[in-house]
Coordinates of C-alpha atoms in Angstrom, one line a residue:
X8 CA 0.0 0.0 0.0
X9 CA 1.7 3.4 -0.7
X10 CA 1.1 6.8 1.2
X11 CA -1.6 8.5 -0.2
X12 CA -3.8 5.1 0.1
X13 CA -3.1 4.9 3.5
X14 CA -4.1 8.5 4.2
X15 CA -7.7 7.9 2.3
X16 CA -8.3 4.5 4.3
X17 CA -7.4 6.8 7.5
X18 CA -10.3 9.0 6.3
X19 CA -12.5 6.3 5.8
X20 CA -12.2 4.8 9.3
X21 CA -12.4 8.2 11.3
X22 CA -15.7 8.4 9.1
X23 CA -17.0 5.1 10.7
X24 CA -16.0 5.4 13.8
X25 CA -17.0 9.0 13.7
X26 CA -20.8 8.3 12.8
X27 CA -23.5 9.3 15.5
X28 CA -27.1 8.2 15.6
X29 CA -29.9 11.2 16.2
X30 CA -29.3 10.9 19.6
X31 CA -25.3 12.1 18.9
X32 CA -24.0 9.3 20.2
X33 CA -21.3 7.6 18.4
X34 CA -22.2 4.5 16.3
X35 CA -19.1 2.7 16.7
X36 CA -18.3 0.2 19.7
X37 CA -15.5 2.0 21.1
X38 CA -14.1 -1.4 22.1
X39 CA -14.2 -2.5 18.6
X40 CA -12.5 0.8 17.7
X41 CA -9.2 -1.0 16.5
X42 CA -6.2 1.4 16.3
X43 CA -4.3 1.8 13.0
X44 CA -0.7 0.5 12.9
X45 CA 1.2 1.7 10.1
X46 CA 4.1 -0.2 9.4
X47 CA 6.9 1.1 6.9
X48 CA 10.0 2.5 6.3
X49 CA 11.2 5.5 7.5
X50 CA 10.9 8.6 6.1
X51 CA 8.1 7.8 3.8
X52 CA 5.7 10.0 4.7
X53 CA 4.0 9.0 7.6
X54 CA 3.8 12.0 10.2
X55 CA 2.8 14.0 6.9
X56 CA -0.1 12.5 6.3
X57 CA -1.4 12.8 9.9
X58 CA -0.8 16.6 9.8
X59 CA -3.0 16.6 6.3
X60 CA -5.6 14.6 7.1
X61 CA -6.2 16.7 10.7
X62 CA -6.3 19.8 8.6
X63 CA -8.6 17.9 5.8
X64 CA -11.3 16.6 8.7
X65 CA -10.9 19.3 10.6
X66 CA -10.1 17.4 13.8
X67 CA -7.5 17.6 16.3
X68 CA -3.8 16.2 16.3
X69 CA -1.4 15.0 18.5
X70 CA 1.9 13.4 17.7
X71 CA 4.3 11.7 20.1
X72 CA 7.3 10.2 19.1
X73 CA 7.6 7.4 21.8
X74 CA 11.4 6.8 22.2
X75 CA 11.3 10.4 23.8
X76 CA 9.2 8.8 26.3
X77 CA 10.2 7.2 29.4
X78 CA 7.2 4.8 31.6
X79 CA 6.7 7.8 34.1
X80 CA 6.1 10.4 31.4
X81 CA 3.6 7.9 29.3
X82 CA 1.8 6.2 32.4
X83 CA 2.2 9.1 34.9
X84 CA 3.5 9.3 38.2
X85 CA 2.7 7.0 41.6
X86 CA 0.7 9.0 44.4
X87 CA -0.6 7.4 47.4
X88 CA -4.3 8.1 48.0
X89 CA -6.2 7.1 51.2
X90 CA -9.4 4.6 50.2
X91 CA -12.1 3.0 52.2
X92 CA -12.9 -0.9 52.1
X93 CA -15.2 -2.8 54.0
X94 CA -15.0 0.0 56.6
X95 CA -11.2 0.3 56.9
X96 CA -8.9 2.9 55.7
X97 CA -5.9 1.9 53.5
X98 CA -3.4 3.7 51.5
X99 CA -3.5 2.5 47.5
X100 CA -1.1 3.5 44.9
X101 CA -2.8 5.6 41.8
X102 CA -1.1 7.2 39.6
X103 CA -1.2 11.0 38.1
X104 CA -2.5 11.4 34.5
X105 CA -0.7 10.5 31.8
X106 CA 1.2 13.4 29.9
X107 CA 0.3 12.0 26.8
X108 CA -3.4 11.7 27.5
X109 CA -3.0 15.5 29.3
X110 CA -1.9 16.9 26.2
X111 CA -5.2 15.2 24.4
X112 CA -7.5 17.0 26.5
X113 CA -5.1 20.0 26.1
X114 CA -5.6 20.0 22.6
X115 CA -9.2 19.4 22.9
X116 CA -9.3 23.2 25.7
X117 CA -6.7 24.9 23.3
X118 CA -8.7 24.3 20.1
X119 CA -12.6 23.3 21.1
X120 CA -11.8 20.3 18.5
X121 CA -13.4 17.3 20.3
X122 CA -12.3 15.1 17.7
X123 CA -9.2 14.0 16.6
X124 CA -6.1 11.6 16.1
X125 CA -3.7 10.9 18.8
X126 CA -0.4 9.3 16.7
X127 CA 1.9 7.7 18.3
X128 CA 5.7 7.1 15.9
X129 CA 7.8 4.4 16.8
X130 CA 5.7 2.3 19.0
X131 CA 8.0 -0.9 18.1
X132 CA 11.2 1.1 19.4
X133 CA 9.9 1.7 22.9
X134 CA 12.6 1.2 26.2
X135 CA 12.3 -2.0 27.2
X136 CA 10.8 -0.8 30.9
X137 CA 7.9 0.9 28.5
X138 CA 7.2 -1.9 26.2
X139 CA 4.1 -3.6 28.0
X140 CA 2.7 -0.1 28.6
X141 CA 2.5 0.1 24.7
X142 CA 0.8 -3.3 24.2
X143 CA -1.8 -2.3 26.8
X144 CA -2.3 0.8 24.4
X145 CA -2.6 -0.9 21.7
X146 CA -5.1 -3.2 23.1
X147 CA -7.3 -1.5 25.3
X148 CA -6.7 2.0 24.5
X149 CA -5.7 3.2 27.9
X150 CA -2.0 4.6 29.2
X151 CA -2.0 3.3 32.6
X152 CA -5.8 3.8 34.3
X153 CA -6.4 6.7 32.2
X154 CA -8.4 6.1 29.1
X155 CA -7.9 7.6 25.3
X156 CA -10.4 10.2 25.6
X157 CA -14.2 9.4 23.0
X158 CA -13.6 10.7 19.8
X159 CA -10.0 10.1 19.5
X160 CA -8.7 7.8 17.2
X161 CA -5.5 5.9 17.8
X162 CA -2.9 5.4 15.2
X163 CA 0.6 4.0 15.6
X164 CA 4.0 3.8 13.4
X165 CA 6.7 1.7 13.5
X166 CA 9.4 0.7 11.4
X167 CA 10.2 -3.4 10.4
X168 CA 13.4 -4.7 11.5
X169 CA 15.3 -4.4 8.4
X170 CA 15.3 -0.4 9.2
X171 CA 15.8 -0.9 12.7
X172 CA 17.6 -3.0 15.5
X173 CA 15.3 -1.6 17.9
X174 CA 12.4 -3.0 17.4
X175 CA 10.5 -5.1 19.1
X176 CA 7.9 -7.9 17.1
X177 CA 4.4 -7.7 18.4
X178 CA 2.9 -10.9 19.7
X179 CA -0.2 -12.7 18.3
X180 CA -2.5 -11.2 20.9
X181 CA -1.9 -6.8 20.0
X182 CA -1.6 -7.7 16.6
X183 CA -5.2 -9.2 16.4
X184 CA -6.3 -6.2 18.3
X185 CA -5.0 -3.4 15.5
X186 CA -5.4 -2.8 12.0
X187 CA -1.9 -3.0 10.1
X188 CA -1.5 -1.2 6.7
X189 CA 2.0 -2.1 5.4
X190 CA 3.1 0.6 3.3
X191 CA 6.0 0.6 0.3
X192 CA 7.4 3.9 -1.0
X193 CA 5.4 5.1 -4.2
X194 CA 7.0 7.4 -6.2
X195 CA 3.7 8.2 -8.4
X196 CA 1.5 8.6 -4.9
X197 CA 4.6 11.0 -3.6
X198 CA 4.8 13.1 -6.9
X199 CA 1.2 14.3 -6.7
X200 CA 2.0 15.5 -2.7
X201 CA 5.4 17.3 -4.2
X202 CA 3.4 19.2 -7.5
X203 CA 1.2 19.8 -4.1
X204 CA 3.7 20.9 -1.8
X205 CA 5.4 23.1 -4.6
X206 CA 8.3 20.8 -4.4
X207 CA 11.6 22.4 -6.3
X208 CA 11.2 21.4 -9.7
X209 CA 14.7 20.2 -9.8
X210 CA 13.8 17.3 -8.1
X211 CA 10.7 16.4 -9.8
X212 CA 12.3 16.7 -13.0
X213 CA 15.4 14.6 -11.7
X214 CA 13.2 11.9 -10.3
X215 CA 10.8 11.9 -13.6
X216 CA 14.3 10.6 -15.3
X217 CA 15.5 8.9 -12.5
X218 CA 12.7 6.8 -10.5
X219 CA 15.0 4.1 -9.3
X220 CA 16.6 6.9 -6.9
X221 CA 13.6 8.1 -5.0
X222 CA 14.0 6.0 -2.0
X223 CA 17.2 4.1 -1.3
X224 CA 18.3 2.5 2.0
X225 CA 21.4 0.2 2.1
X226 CA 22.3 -0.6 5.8
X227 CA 26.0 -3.0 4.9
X228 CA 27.8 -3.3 8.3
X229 CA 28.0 0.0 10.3
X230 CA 28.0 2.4 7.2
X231 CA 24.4 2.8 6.5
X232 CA 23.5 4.8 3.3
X233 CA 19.7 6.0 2.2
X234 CA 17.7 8.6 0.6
X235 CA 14.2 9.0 1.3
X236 CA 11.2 11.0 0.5
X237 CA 11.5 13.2 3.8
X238 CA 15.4 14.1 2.7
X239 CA 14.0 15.4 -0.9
X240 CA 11.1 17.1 0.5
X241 CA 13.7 18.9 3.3
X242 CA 16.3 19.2 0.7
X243 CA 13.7 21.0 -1.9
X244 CA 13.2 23.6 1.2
X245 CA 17.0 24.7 1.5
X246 CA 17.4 25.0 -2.3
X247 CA 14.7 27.2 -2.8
X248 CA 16.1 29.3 0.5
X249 CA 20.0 29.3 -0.9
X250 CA 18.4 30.5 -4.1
X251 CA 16.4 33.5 -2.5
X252 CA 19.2 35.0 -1.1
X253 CA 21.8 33.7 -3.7
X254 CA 23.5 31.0 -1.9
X255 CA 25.3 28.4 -4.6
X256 CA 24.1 24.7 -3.6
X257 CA 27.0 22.3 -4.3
X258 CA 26.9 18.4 -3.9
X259 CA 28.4 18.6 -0.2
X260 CA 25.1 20.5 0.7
X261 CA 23.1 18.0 -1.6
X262 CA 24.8 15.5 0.3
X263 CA 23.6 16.0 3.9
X264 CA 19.9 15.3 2.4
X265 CA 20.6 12.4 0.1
X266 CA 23.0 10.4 2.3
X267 CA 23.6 8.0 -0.3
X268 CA 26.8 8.9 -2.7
X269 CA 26.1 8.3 -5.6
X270 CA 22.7 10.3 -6.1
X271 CA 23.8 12.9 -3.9
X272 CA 26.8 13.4 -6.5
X273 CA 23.8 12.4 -9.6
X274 CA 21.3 15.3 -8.4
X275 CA 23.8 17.8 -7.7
X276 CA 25.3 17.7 -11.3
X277 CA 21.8 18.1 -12.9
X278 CA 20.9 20.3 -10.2
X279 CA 23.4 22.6 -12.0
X280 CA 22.6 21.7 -15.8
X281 CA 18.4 22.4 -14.7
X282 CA 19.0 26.0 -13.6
X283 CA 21.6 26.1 -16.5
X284 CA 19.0 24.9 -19.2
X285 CA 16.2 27.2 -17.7
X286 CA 18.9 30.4 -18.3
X287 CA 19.7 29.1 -21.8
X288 CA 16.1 28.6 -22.8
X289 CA 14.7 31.3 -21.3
X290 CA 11.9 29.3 -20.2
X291 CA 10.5 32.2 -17.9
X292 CA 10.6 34.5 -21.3
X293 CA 9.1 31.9 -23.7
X294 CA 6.4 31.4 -21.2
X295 CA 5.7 34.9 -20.6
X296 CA 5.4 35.9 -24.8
X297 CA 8.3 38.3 -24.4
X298 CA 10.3 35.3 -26.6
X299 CA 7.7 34.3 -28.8
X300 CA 7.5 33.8 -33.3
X301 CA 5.4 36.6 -33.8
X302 CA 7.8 39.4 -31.9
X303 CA 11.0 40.9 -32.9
X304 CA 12.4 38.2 -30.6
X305 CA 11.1 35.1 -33.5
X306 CA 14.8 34.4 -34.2
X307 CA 15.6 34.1 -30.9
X308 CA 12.8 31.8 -30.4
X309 CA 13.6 29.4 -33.3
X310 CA 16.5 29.1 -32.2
X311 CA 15.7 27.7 -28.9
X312 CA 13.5 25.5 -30.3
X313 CA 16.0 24.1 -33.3
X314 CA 18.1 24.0 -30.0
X315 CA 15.7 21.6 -28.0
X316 CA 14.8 19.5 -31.3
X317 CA 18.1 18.7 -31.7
X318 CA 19.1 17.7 -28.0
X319 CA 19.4 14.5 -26.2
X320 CA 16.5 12.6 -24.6
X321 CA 17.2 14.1 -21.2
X322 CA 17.4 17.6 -21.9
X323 CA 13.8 17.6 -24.1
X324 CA 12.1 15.8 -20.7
X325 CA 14.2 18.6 -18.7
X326 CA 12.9 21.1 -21.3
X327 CA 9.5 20.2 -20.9
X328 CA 9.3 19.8 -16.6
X329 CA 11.2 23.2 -16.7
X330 CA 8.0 24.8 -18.3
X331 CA 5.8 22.4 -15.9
X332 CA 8.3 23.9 -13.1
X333 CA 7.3 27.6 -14.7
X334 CA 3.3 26.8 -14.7
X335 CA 2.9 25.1 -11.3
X336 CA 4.3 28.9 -10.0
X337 CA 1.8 30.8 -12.2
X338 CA -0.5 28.5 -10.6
X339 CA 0.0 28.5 -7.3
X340 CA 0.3 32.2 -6.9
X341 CA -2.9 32.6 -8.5
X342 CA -4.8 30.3 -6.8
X343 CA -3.6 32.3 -3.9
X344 CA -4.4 35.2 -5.3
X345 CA -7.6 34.1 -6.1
X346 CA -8.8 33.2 -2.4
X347 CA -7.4 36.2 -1.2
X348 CA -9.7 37.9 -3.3
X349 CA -12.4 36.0 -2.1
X350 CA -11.7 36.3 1.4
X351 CA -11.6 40.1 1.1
X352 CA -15.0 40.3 -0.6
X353 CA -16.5 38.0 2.1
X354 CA -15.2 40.1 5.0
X355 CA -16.5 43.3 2.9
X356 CA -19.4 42.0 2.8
X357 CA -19.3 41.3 6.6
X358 CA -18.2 44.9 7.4
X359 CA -21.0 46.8 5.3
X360 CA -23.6 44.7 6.9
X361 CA -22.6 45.6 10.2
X362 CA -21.6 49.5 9.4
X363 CA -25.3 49.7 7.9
X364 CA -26.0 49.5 12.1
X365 CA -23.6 52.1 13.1
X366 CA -24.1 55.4 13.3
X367 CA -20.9 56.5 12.1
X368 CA -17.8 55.5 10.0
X369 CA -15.6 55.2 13.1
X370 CA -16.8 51.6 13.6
X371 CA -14.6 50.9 11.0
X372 CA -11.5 50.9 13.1
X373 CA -13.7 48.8 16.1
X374 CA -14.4 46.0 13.5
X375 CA -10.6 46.1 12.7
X376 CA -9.5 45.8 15.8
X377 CA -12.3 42.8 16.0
X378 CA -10.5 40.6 13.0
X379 CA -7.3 41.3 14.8
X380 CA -8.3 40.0 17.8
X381 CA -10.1 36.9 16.1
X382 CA -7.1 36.3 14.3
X383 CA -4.8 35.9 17.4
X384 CA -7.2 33.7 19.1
X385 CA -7.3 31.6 15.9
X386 CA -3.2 31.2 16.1
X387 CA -3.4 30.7 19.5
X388 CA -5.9 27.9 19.1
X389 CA -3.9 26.6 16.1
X390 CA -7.6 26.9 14.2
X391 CA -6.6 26.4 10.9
X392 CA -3.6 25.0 8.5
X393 CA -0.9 27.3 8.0
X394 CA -2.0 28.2 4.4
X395 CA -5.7 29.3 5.9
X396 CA -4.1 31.5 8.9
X397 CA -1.0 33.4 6.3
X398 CA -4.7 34.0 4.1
X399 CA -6.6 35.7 7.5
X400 CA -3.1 37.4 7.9
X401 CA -3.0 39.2 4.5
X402 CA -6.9 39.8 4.6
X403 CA -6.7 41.9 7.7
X404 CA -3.2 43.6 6.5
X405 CA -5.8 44.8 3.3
X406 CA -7.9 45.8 6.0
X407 CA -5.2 47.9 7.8
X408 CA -4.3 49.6 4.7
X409 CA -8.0 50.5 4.1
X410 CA -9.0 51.9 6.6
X411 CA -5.5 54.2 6.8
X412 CA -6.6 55.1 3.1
X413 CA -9.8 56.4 4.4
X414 CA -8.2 58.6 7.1
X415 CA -6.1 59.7 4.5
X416 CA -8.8 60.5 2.4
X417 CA -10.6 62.5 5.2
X418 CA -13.8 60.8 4.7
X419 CA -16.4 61.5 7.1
X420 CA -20.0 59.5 6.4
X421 CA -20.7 55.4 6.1
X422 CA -21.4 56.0 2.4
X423 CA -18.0 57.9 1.1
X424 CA -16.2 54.9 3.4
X425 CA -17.4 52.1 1.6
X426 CA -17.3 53.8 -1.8
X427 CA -13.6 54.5 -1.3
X428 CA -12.8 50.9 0.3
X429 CA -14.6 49.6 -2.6
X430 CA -12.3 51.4 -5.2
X431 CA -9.5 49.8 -3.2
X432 CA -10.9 46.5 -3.4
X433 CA -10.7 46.7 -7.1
X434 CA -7.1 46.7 -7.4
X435 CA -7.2 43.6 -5.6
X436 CA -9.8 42.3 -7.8
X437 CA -7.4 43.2 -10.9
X438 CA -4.1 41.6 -9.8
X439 CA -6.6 38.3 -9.6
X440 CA -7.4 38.8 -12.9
X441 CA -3.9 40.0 -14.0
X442 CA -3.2 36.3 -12.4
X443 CA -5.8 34.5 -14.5
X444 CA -4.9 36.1 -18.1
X445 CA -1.0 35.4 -17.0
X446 CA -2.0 31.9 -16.4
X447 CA -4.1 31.4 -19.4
X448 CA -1.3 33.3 -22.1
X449 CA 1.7 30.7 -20.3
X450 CA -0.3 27.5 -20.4
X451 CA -1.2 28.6 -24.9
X452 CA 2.7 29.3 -25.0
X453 CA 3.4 26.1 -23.0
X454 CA 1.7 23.7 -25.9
X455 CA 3.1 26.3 -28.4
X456 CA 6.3 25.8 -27.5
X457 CA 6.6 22.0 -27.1
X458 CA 4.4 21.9 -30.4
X459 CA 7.1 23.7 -32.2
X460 CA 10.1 21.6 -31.0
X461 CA 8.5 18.0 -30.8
X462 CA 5.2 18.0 -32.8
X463 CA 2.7 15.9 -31.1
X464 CA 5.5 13.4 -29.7
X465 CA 6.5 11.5 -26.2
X466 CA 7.3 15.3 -24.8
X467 CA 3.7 16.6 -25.8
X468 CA 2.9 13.6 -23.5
X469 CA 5.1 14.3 -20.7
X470 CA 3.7 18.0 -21.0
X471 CA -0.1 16.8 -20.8
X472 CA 0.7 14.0 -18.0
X473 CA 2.4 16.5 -15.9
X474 CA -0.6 19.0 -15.7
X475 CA -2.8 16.1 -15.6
X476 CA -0.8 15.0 -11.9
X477 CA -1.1 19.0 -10.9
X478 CA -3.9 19.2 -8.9
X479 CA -3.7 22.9 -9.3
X480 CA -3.2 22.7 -12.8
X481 CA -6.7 20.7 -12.8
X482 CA -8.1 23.2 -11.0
X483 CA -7.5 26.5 -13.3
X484 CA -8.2 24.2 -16.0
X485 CA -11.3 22.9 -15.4
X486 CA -12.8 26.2 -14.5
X487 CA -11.0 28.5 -16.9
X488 CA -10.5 26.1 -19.7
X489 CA -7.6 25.3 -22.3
X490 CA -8.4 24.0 -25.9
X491 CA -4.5 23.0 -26.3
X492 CA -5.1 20.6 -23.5
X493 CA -8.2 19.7 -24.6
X494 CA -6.6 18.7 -28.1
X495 CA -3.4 17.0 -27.0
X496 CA -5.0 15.4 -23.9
X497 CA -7.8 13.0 -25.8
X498 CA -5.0 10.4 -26.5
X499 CA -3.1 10.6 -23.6
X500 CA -6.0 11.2 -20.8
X501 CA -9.7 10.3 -22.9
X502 CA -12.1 10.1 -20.2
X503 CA -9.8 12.9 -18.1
X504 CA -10.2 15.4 -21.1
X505 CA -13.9 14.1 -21.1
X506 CA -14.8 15.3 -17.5
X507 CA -12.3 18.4 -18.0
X508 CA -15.0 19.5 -21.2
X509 CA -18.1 18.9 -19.2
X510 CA -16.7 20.9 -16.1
X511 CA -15.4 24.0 -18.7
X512 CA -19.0 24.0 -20.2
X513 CA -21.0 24.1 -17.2
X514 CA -18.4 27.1 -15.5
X515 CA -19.2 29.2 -19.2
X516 CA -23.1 28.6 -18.6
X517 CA -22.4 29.7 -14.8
X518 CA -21.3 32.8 -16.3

């Protein structure tokens, strides 16, 4: 099972156990409630997923990573308490709660989230003093006397032996009492996280020519060599930093991610020929029309693509996932763009509705002040992804600047407010749309482009299978429509291209 199943059978089985009758009680037995074990090798993706599929369900989270944990700090400590039987005072031992369960119900006060996933990484690695305390997790859902709260699902990562010498083999008895998914790296499941994630497109480029080198783990003796999919997701982070403020990245800082010689020593060298190709092409400039046939840039522009007809296998496929690399930007900024927008509009809305019951414009700053204070109780309460909170951030920062505008502005009445914030608002409106014709005039030159230097060949393929795995690319197409991947798509993708032309028509009746 790879990844990205995993995460949707995780979904499914919060759903079940999840379900309430009229009464709102929950459906499930909670003693039949079995806890997911996930069992694979490390680095593959598993803590991810949790964090994504908390945010997705809109549930709690809270992640332990067991080996950090010694039997005091999971089972709590020993108090003596005074109890009465048959009449006679003794003194029992009981024990404090738990820290781990403490920080469920902390996270249940913190974020009003009664509902959630408590995950719990390398249960098979525990000390060998905490090792029955896990199986009587596992089993009955309960860290000493103190119970998994209702609501909260259990799920558990380990890694198998191969990976570790740590780890201990469940017995017979807690592995009939969980729910093991096995899980194998997937390089096709990971790519469509990394178009997701905005991965560097150096490394999805690389690992379209290179799949064999996606995950790696060779453990010979004591020298232990491996690449996995959280070093490519950690080392796509630092090489987009170095390149922001114009750090060079050579094969020693390629190195400390991809721990495993020969790839380190593989990427970094086309690492150096993708940025070089993207400079020689001008990939940003052919996308963007300012290289294009019909300008006084055409012989520049046939050039490149004489260039590109004439080069090796592995520069055409680099050619093309440099443009892929260029359109998953466009994307992404405007799908930002385009929920900023929204946002604004919907708070807009909010604010006339409410001025409508002032008496003067000087509510304004009091509803303001309102968002800011929402917002801090929002990050305080970790209510929302990180994506959704960076959004409320930029909303209010419009807001900020509006009202200053209107102080500016010297406006006095409810009426001249609004007009003038409205006016404002356009400009936001426009650098949406700005987004939307940009997007549209890159994906035309995109096809162009590749039409021009490969004709309808395997790198018109690799163009249209590329979008096709780019969720965002999906999106913007779907609702704002391309006839180029209409065209090129009905071999590759038939019954993708199918749904794409129902969903386009219906969006140009909406309109």
């Amino acid at each position: 099972m790879n990844i990205q199943d995993a995460k949707e059978e995780i979904i499914h089985t919060l759903q079940a156990y999840h379900r309430k009758d009229a009464a709102g009680n929950y459906c499930f037995p909670v003693t039949r409630q079995r806890p997911i074990l996930l069992m694979g090798p490390p680095g593959i993706g598993k803590t991810a997923i949790m964090e994504q599929i908390a945010a997705q369900c809109g549930i709690g989270l809270v992640a332990y990573t067991i080996t950090h944990h010694t039997r005091q700090s999971a089972v709590g400590l020993p108090k003596i308490v005074t109890r009465t039987y048959d009449g006679q005072e003794v003194s029992v031992t009981e024990y404090t709660l738990s820290e781990i369960i403490a920080s469920v119900y902390d996270c249940m006060e913190r974020t009003g989230k009664r509902e959630g996933i408590l995950f719990i990484d390398e249960i098979n690695c525990a000390s060998e003093t905490l090792a029955p305390t896990m199986l009587q997790f596992l089993q009955n859902k309960k860290f000493g006397s103190h119970k998994v709260p209702e609501g909260w699902m259990i799920v558990a990562a380990g890694n198998p032996p191969e990976y570790n010498k740590s780890v201990r083999e469940f017995d017979i008895v807690t592995l009939d009492r969980v729910r093991r998914l096995d899980l194998e790296p997937d390089l096709e499941a990971w790519m469509a996280y990394a178009w997701e994630q905005e991965v560097h497109g150096a490394i999805l480029s690389y690992l379209n020519l290179k799949k064999d080198r996606f995950y790696q783990i060779h453990a010979d003796g004591e020298e232990k060599q491996f690449v996995t999919a959280r070093g490519w997701e950690d080392l796509s982070e630092i090489l987009k930093n170095y390149e922001a403020i114009g750090v060079s990245c050579g094969p020693e800082l390629v190195g400390q991610y991809l721990q495993e010689p020969e790839t380190a020593r593989e990427f970094a060298a086309y690492y150096q020929l993708y940025q070089k190709y993207g400079m020689d092409y001008g990939i940003r400039e052919i996308l963007d029309g300012v290289i294009a046939p019909e300008k006084e840039s055409g012989a520049l522009y046939r050039q490149r693509a004489e260039m590109a007809k004439s080069a090796g296998f592995e520069e055409r496929c680099t050619v093309i996932n440099l443009l892929l690399d260029g359109l998953s930007e466009t994307f992404g900024s405007f799908a930002w763009l385009d929920d900023r927008a929204v946002k604004t509009q919907e708070t807009l809305k909010q604010m006339k509705k409410e001025l409508e019951q002032e008496t003067d414009l000087e509510y304004l700053e009091t509803f303001v002040e309102k968002k800011r204070q929402q917002l801090q109780v929002k990050i305080q309460m970790e209510l929302g992804t990180q994506r959704e909170l960076r959004l409320e951030r930029e909303v209010l920062g419009l807001l900020e600047f509006y009202q200053n505008e209107v102080k500016l502005a010297h406006l006095r009445t409810k009426e001249e407010g609004m007009e003038w914030i409205t006016q404002l608002f356009k400009e936001t409106v426009q650098q949406r749309m700005d987004a939307l014709q940009r997007g549209k005039m890159q994906l035309a030159n995109a096809f162009r482009f590749t039409a021009d230097c490969f004709g309808e060949d395997q790198e018109m393929i690799l163009l249209v299978s590329g979008l096709t795995k780019n969720r965002r690319a999906m999106d913007f197409i779907r609702v704002h429509g391309c006839p180029e991947y209409l065209k090129y798509g009905e071999v590759l993708v038939p019954e993708r291209v199918e749904t794409l032309r129902e969903a386009c028509l219906k969006q140009l009746w909406q309109q």
